[in-house]
Coordinates of C-alpha atoms in Angstrom, one line a residue:
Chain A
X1 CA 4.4 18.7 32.4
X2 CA 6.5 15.6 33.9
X3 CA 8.5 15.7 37.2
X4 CA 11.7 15.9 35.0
X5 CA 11.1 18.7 33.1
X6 CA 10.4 20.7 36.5
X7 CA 13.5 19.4 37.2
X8 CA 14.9 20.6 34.8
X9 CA 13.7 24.1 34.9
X10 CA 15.1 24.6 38.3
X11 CA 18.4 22.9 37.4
X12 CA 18.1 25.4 34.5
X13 CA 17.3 28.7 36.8
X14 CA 20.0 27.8 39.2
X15 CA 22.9 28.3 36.5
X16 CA 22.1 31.5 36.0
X17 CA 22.0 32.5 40.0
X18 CA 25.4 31.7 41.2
X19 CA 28.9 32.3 39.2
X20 CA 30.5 30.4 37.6
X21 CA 29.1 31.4 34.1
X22 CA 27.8 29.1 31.8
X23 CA 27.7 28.9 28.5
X24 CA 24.4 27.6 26.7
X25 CA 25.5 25.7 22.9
X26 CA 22.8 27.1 20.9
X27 CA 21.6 23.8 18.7
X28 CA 19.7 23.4 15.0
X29 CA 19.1 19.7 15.3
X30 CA 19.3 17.2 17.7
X31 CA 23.2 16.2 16.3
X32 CA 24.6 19.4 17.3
X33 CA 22.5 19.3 20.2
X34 CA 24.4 15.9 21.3
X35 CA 27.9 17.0 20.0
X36 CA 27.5 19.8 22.9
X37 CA 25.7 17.5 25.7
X38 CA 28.4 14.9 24.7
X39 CA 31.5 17.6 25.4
X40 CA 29.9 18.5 28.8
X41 CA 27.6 22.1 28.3
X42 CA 25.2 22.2 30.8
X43 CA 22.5 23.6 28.4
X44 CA 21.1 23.5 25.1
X45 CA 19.4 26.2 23.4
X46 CA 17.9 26.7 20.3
X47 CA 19.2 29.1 17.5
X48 CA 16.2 30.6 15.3
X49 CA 18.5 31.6 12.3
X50 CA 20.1 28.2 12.4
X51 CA 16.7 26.2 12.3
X52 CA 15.7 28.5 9.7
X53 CA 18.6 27.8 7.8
X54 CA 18.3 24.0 7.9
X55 CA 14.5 24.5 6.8
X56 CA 15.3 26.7 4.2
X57 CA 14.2 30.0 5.6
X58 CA 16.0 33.3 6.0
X59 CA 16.4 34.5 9.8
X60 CA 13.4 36.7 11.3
X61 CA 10.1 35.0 12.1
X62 CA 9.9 33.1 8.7
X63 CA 9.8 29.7 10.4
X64 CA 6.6 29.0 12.6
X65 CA 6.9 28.5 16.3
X66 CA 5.2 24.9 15.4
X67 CA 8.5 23.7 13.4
X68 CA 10.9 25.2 16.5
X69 CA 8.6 22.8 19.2
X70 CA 9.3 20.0 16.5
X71 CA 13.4 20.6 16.4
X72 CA 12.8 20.7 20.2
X73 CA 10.8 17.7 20.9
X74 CA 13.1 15.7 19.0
X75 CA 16.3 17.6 21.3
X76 CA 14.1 16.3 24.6
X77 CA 13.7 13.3 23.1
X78 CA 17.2 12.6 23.7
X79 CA 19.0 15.1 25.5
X80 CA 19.3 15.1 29.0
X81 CA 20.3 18.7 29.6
X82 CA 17.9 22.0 30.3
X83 CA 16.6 23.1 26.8
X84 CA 15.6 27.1 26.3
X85 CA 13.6 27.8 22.7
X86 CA 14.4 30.8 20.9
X87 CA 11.1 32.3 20.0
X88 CA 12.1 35.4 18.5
X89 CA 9.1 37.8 19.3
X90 CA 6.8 35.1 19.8
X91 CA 5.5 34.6 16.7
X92 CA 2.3 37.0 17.5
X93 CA 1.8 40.5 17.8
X94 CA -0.7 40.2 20.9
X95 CA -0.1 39.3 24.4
X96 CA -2.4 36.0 23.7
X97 CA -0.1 35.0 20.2
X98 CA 3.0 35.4 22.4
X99 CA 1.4 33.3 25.2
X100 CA 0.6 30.6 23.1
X101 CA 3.6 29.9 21.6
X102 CA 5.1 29.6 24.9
X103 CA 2.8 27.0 26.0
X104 CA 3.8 24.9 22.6
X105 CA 7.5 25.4 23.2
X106 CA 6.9 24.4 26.7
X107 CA 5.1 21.4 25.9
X108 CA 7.1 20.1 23.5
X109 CA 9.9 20.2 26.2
X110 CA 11.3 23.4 26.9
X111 CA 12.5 25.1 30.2
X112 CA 13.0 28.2 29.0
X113 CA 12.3 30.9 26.4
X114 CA 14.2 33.5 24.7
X115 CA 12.0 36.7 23.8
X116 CA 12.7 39.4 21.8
X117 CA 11.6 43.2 21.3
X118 CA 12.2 43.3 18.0
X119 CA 9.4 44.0 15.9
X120 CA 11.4 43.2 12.1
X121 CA 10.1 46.7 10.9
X122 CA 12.7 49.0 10.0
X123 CA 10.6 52.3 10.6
X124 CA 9.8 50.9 14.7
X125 CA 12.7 48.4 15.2
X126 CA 10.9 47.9 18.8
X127 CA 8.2 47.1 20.5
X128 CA 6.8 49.8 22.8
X129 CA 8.1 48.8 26.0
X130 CA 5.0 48.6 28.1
X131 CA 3.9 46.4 25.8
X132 CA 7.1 44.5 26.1
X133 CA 6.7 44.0 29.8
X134 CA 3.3 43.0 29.9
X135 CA 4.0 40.1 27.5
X136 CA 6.9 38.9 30.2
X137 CA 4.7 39.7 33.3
X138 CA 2.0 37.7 31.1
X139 CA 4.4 34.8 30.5
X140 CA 5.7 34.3 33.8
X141 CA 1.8 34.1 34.9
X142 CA 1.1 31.4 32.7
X143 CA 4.4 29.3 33.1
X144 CA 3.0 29.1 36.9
X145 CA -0.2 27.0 35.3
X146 CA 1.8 24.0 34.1
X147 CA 4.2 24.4 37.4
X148 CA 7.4 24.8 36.3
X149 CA 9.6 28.1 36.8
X150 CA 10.1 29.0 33.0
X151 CA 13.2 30.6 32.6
X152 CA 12.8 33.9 30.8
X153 CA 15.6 35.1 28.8
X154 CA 14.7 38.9 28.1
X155 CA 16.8 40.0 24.6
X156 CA 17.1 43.8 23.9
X157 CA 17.4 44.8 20.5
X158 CA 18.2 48.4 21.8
X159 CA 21.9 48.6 21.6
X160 CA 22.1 46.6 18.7
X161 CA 19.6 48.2 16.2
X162 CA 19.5 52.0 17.5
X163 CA 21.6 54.4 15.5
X164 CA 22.2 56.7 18.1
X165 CA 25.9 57.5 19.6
X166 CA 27.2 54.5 21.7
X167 CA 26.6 56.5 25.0
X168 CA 22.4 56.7 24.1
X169 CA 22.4 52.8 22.7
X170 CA 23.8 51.9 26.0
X171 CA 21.6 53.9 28.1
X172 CA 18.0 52.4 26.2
X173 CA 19.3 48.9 26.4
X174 CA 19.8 49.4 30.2
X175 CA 16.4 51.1 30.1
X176 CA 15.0 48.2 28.4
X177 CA 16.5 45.5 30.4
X178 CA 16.0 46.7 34.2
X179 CA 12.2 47.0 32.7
X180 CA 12.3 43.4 31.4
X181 CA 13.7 42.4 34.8
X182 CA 11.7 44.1 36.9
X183 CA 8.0 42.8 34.4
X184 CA 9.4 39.2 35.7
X185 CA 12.7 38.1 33.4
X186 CA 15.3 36.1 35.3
X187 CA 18.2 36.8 32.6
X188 CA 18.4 39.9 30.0
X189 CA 20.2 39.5 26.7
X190 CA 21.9 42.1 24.8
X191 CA 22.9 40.5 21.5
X192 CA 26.3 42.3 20.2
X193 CA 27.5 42.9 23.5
X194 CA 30.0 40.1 23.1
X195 CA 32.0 41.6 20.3
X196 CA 32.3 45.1 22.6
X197 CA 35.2 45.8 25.0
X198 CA 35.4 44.5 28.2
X199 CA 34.8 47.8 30.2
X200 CA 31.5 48.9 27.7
X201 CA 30.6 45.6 29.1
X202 CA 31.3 46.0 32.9
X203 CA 29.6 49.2 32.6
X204 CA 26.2 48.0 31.0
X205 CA 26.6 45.0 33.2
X206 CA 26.6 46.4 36.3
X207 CA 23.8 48.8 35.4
X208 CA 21.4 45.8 35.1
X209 CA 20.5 44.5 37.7
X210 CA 19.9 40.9 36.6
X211 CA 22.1 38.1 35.5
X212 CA 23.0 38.9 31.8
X213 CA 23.6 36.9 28.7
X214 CA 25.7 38.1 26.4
X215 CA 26.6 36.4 22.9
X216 CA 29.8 35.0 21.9
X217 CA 31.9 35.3 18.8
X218 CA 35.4 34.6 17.7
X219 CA 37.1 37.5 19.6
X220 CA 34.8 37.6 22.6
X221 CA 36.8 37.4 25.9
X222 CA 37.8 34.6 27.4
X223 CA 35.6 32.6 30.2
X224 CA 36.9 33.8 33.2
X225 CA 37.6 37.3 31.9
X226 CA 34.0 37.6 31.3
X227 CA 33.4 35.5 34.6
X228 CA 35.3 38.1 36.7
X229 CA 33.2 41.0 34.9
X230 CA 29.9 39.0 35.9
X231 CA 28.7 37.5 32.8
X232 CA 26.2 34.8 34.1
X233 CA 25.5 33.3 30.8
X234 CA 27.2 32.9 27.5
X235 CA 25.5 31.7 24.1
X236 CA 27.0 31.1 20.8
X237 CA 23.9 32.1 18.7
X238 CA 24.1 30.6 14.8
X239 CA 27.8 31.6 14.6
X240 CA 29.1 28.0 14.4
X241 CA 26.5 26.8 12.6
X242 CA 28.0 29.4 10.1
X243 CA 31.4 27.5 10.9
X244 CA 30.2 24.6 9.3
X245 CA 28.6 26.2 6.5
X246 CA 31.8 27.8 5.7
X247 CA 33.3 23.9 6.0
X248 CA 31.0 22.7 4.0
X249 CA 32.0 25.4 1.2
X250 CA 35.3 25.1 1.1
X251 CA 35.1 21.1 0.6
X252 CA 32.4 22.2 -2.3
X253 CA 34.8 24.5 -3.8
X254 CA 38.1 21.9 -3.4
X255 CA 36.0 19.4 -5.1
X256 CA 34.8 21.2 -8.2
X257 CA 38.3 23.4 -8.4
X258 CA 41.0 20.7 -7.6
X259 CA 38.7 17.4 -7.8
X260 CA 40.5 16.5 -4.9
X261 CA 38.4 15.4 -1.4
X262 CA 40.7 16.0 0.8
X263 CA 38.3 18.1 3.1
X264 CA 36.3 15.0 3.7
X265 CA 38.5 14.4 6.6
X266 CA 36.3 13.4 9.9
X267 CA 39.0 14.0 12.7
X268 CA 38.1 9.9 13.7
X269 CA 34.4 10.9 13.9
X270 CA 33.3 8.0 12.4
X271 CA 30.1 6.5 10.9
X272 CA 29.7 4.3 14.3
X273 CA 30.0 7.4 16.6
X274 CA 27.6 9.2 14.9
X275 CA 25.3 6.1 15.0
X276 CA 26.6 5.9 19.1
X277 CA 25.1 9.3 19.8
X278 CA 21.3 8.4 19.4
X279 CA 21.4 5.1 20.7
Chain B
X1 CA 4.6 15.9 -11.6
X2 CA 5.1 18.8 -13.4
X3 CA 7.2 19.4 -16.4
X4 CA 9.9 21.1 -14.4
X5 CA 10.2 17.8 -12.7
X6 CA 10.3 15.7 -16.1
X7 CA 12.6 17.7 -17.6
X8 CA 15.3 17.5 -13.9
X9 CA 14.2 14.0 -14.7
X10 CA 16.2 14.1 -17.9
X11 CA 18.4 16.3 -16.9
X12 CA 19.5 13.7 -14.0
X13 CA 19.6 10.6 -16.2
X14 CA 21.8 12.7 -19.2
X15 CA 24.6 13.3 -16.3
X16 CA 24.9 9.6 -16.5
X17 CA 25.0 8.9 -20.0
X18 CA 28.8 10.1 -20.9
X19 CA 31.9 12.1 -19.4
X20 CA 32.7 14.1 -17.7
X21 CA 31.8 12.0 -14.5
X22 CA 29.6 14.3 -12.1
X23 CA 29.7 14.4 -8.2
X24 CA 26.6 14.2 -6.7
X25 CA 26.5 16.3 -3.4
X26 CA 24.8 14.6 -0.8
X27 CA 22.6 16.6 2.1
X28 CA 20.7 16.0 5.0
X29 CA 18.6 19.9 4.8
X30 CA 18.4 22.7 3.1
X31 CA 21.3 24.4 3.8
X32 CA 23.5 22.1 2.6
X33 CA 21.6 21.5 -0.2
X34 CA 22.2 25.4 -0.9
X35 CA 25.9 25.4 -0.3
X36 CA 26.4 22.8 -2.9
X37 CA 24.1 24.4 -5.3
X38 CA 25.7 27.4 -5.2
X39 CA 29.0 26.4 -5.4
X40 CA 28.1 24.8 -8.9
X41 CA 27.6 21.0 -8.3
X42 CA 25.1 19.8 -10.7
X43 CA 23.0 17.5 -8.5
X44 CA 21.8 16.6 -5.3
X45 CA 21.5 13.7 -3.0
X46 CA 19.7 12.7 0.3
X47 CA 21.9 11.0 2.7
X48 CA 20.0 8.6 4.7
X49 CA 22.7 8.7 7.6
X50 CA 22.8 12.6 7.5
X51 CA 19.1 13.1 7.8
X52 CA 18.6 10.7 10.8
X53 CA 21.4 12.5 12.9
X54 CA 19.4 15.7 12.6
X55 CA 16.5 13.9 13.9
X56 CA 18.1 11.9 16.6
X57 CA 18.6 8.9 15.1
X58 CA 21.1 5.8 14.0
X59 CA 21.5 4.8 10.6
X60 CA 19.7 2.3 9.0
X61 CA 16.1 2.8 8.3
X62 CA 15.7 4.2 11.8
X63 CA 13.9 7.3 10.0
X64 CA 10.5 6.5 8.1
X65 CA 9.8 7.4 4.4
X66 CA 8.1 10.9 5.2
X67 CA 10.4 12.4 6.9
X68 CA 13.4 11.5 4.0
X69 CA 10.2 13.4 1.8
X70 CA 10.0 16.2 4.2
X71 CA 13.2 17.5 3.8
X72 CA 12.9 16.5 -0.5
X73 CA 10.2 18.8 -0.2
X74 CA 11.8 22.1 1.5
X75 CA 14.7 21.5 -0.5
X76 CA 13.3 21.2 -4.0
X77 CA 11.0 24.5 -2.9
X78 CA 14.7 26.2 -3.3
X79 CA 17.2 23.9 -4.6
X80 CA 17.0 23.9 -8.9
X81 CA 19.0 21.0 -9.4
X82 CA 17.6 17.0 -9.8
X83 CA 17.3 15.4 -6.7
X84 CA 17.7 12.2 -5.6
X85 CA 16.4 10.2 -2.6
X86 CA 18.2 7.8 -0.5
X87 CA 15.6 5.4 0.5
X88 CA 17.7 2.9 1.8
X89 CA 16.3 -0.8 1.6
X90 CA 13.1 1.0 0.3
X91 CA 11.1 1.0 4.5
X92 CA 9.2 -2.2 3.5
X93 CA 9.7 -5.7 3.3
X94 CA 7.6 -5.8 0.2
X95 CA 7.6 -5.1 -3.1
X96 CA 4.4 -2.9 -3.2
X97 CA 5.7 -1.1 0.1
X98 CA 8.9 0.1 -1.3
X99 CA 6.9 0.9 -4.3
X100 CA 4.6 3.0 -2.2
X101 CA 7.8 4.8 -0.6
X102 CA 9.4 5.7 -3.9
X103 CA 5.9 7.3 -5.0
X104 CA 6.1 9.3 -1.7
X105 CA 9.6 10.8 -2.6
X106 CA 8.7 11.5 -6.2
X107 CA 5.6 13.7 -5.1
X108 CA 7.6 15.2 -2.8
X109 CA 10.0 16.2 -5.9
X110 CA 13.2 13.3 -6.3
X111 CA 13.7 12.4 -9.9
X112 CA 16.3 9.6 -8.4
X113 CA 16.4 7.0 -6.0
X114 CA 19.1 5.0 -3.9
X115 CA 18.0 1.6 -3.4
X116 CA 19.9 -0.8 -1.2
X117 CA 20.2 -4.6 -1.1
X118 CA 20.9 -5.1 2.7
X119 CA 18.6 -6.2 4.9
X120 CA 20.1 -4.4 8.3
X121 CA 20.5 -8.3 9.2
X122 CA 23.7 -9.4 10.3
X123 CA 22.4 -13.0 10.1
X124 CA 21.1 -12.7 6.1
X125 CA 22.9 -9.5 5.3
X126 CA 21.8 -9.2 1.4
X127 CA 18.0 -9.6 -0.1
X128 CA 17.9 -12.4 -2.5
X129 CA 19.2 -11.2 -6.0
X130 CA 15.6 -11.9 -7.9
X131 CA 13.4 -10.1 -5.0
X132 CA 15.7 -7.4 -5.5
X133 CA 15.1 -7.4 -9.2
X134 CA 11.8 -7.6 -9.1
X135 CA 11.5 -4.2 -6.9
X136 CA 14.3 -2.7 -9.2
X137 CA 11.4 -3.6 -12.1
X138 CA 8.3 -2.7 -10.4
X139 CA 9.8 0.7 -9.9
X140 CA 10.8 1.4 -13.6
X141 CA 7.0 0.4 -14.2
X142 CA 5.3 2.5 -11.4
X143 CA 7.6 5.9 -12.4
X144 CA 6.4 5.8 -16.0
X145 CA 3.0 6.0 -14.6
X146 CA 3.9 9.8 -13.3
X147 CA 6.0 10.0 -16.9
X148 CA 9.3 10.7 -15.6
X149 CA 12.1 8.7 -16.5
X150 CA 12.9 7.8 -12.4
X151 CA 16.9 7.4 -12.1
X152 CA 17.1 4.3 -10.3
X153 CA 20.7 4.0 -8.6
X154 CA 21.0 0.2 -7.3
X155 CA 23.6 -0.3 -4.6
X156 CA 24.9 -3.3 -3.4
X157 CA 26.3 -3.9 -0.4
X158 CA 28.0 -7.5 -2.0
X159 CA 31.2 -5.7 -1.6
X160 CA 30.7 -4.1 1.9
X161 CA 29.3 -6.9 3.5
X162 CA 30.4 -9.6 2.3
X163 CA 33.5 -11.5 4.9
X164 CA 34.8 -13.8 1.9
X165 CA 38.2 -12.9 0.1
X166 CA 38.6 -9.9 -2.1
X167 CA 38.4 -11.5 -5.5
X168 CA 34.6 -13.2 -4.6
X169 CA 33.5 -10.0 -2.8
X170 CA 34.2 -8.7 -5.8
X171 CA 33.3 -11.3 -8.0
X172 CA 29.3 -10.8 -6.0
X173 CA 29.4 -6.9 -6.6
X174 CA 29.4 -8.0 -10.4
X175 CA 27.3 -10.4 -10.6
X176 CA 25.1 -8.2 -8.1
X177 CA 25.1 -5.0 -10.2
X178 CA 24.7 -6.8 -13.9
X179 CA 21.6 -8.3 -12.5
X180 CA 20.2 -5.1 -11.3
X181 CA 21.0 -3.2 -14.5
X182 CA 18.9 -5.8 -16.6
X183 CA 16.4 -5.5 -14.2
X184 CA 16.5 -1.7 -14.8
X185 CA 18.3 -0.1 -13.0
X186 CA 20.4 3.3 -14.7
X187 CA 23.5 3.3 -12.5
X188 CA 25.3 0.8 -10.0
X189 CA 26.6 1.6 -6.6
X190 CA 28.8 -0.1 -4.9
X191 CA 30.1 1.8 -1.4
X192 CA 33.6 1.5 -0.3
X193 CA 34.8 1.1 -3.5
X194 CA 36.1 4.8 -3.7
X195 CA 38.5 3.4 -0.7
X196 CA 39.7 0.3 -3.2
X197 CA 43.2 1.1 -5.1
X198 CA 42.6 2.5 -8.3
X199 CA 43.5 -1.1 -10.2
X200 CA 40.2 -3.2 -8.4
X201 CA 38.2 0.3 -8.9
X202 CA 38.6 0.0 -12.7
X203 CA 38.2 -4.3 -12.8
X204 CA 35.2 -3.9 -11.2
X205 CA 34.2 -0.5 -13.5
X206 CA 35.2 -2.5 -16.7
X207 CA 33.1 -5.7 -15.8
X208 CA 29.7 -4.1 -14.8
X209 CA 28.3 -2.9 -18.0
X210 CA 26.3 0.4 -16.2
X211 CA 27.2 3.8 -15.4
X212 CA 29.2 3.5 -11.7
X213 CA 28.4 5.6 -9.0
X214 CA 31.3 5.6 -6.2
X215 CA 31.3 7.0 -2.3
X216 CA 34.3 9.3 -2.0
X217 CA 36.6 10.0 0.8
X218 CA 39.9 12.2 2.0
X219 CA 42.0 9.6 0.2
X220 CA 39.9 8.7 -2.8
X221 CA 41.9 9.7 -6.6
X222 CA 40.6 12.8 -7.9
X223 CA 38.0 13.2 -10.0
X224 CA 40.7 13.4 -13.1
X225 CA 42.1 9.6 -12.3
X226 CA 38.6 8.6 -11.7
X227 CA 37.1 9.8 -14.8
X228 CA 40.1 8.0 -16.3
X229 CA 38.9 4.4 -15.2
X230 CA 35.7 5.5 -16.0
X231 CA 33.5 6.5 -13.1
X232 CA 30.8 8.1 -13.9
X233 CA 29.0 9.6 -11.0
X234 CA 31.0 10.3 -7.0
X235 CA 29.1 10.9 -4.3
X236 CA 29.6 12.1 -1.0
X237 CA 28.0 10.0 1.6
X238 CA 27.4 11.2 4.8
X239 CA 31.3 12.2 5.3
X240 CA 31.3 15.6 4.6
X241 CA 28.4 15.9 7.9
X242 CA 30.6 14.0 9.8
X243 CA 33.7 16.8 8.9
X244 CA 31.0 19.7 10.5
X245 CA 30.4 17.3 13.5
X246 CA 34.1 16.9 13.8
X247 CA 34.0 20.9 13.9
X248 CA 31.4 21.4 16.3
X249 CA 33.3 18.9 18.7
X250 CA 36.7 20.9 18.1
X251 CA 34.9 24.0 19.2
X252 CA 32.7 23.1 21.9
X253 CA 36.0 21.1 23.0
X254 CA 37.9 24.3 22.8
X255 CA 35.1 26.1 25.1
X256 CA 35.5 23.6 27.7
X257 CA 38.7 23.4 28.0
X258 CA 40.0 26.3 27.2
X259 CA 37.5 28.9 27.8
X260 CA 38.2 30.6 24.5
X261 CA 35.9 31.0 21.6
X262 CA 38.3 31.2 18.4
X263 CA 36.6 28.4 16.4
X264 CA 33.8 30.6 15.8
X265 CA 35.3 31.6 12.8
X266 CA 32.9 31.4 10.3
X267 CA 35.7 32.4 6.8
X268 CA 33.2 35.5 5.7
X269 CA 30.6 33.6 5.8
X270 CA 28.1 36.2 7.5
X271 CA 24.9 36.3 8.8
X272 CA 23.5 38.2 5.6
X273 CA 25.2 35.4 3.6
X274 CA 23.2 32.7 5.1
X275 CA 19.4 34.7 5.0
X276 CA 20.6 35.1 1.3
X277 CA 21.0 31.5 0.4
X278 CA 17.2 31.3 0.8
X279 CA 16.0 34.1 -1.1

C-alpha cells in the first residue's frame, strides 16, 4: 500500500468524525465515478447491484469480489477521491473468505469497505451476531498489516428485512449496530432508514453510538435537515443508476413507438467532454 | 461457433436486405444491452466510445480488442439478439492484426463488425482506400472459415473528416463506400450524416449502391422520413450514454447545490425490475 492511499484513508475516516455530513456517490464504472468527482463529492463508493447490473448479474453475491477490485482498480486509476468497496457479506462464509476479499479490494485501491449481515437465505436473513463481530474485529486486525486505517462501514440488515412491528426492527438494528461499533466499525449503515421519518430517524440515531450512514432516495430529507439530526454520511446506493436505466427506456420506447429521437438530447455533454474526463 | 450464432448471423444480415429500416441499439454493458432488448429493438451494437468511458478511457482505440470481447461476451450470455462489434480501425495497423481482432469478437459471440477508415491521425486522417479494401476482403474470407456470413458495416469517416466543401466531402463518402461494398462489405456507414438535411441524406443514399447505416440524434427525421429516402439501418452512437451522463451530472449537481435528492427518481423502475432483466 502507497503513501497516497494511506492518505487517503485518513482523509476518508476524517469525513465521517466531524459534521458536516457527506454524501458518498455510489459509482458502477469509472464514468459515473468521474461525473461525481467532477461535481465536487468528496467520496466514491461502489454500488454492488449496480456493477452487477452492468455485468449482467442480479443483485446479491452473484458477482465475484474479483470483478468489484477490477471496477475499482480502474476508479483508482483515475479518481482522486477516497474509494469504499461494497462487498456485500464478503463473498465467504468464514472469517478467512471475508478477510480475503478485503485484502483484494484493498489492494486494488480501496479505503474502505462496506460489510453486510445479510446472509441471502430467506429462512436466517442474518448472520449470528457474534459471528458478525468477529469478522469486523477480524478485519480491522488485518487492515493494520498493510498500514492503513480501513474504514469499516457496518450495514444492518435488521430493520430492513425483520417482519416484526417497527418498535422491535428498530430495537435489533440498534442491537446490531452498537455491537458492530463496539467489534471495531467506524460507521454503521441501516439501509431504508432514508425513506423513514425524520424523528424514527433521530431516535435510532441517537441510540447508536457511532456515526451512521443512512441511504438516500427521492423523498429523503434534505442535507441539512438530516445534518441537524446527525447523519454523518449519506449514500445514494443503485438508485440513480436506476435513473438512467429508466432514461434509457423511455428513449427505447420513443424510438420504436414514435420513431422520433428526441430523447437523445445530451444537455451540451458532448462527445469531447466525455473524452475530457479520462484524460 | 455454434448454430445459434449462424443462424443471428442470418438473422443480422436479413435486417439489411429490405424495409422496414431497423435501429440498431448501441451499448456499452449489459444492462443496456437488456433495456433495448426488452423494449423490442431487434439488434444490438457495441459502442466503442461508450465502453471506454466505463473503463476510464477517451475514445479512439484507447481500449484494446479484449476488453470490447469482454463485454460481447456477458452480453450475448443474456442478450438473444445479433450483436455487432465496434472495432474501430480494427487495434492493428495490419491486415492480419485486424484480422486477428475480428476473430476475437466473433468467438466472443458478434455476428457484425464496425470497421473504420480513420487513422486517429490528424495529419493522414483516412487509411488509403485499397489497404482498406483489402482488410474489408480478408475479413469476408477469414469469417467463412467459422461459416457465418460476418456482417461487415464499413464506415467512412470521408464525410466527417474531410475540411473540403460539402459537395467533395460528399463526393469522397461515395467514392469511399462503393469501393468498400465491392470489396465486401454488407452495409455503409457514414457518421454525421443523420445530422445532414434530409435532401444530401438521400443524394448520398441514392449514389452508394449498399444498404446505409446512419448515426441518429435529437434532431434527426424519424424513422418514417428516413425509411422514405431509403435508410436502411439507424444507429445510436454513443449519444444515448451521454443523455444518462447528462443525468447523473443533473443530480449529483442538484445534491451539491441544493442539498435535495429528487432526481433519484427512478419512473417505476425498481430494484426487483433491474435483478429481473438478468434472469
Amino acid at each position: 500500500v502507497q503513501q497516497s492511499q494511506k492518505d487517503l484513508a485518513e482523509d476518508f475516516l476524517n469525513l465521517h468524525k466531524t459534521p458536516p455530513l457527506f454524501v458518498l456517490a455510489n459509482a458502477w464504472d469509472v464514468a459515473s465515478a468521474r461525473i461525481f468527482e467532477l461535481a465536487g463529492f468528496k467520496a466514491i463508493g461502489t454500488t454492488s447491484a449496480g456493477i452487477a447490473a452492468t455485468l449482467g448479474y442480479p443483485d446479491g453475491q452473484k458477482i465475484t469480489v474479483h470483478e468489484t477490485a477490477e471496477v475499482i482498480r480502474r476508479m483508482a486509476r483515475l479518481v482522486k477521491l477516497p474509494i469504499s468497496a461494497d462487498i456485500e457479506a464478503g463473498y465467504a462464509l468464514t472469517v478467512e473468505g471475508v478477510i480475503e476479499s478485503v485484502r483484494i479490494v484493498i489492494e486494488a485501491g480501496a479505503v474502505g469497505i462496506n460489510l453486510e449481515d445479510s446472509t441471502g437465505d430467506s429462512q436466517q436473513p442474518l448472520f449470528d451476531i457474534e459471528f458478525q463481530k468477529e469478522k469486523i474485529t477480524a478485519i480491522r486486525e488485518m487492515a493494520q498489516s498493510p498500514g492503513i486505517h480501513l474504514v469499516i462501514n457496518a450495514r444492518t440488515d435488521a430493520y430492513m428485512l425483520s417482519k416484526d412491528e417497527e418498535t422491535l426492527r428498530l430495537s435489533k438494528a440498534v442491537e446490531r449496530g452498537n455491537a458492530y461499533k463496539d467489534a471495531g466499525a467506524d460507521c454503521i449503515f441501516v439501509p431504508d432508514l432514508g425513506d423513514m421519518t425524520i424523528t424514527s430517524m433521530k431516535s435510532l440515531i441517537d441510540a447508536i453510538d457511532a456515526p451512521i450512514n443512512i441511504i438516500a432516495g427521492p423523498n429523503t430529507p434534505s442535507v441539512g435537515e438530516l445534518e441537524e439530526i446527525g447523519v454523518r454520511r449519506v449514500s445514494l446506493g443503485p438508485r440513480h443508476q436506476r435513473a438512467t436505466f429508466a432514461l434509457l427506456r423511455r428513449i427505447a420506447e420513443e424510438i420504436m413507438e414514435k420513431g422520433t429521437f428526441t430523447g437523445l438530447i445530451t444537455e451540451g455533454f458532448s462527445y469531447a467532454d466525455v473524452n475530457r474526463m479520462f484524460n
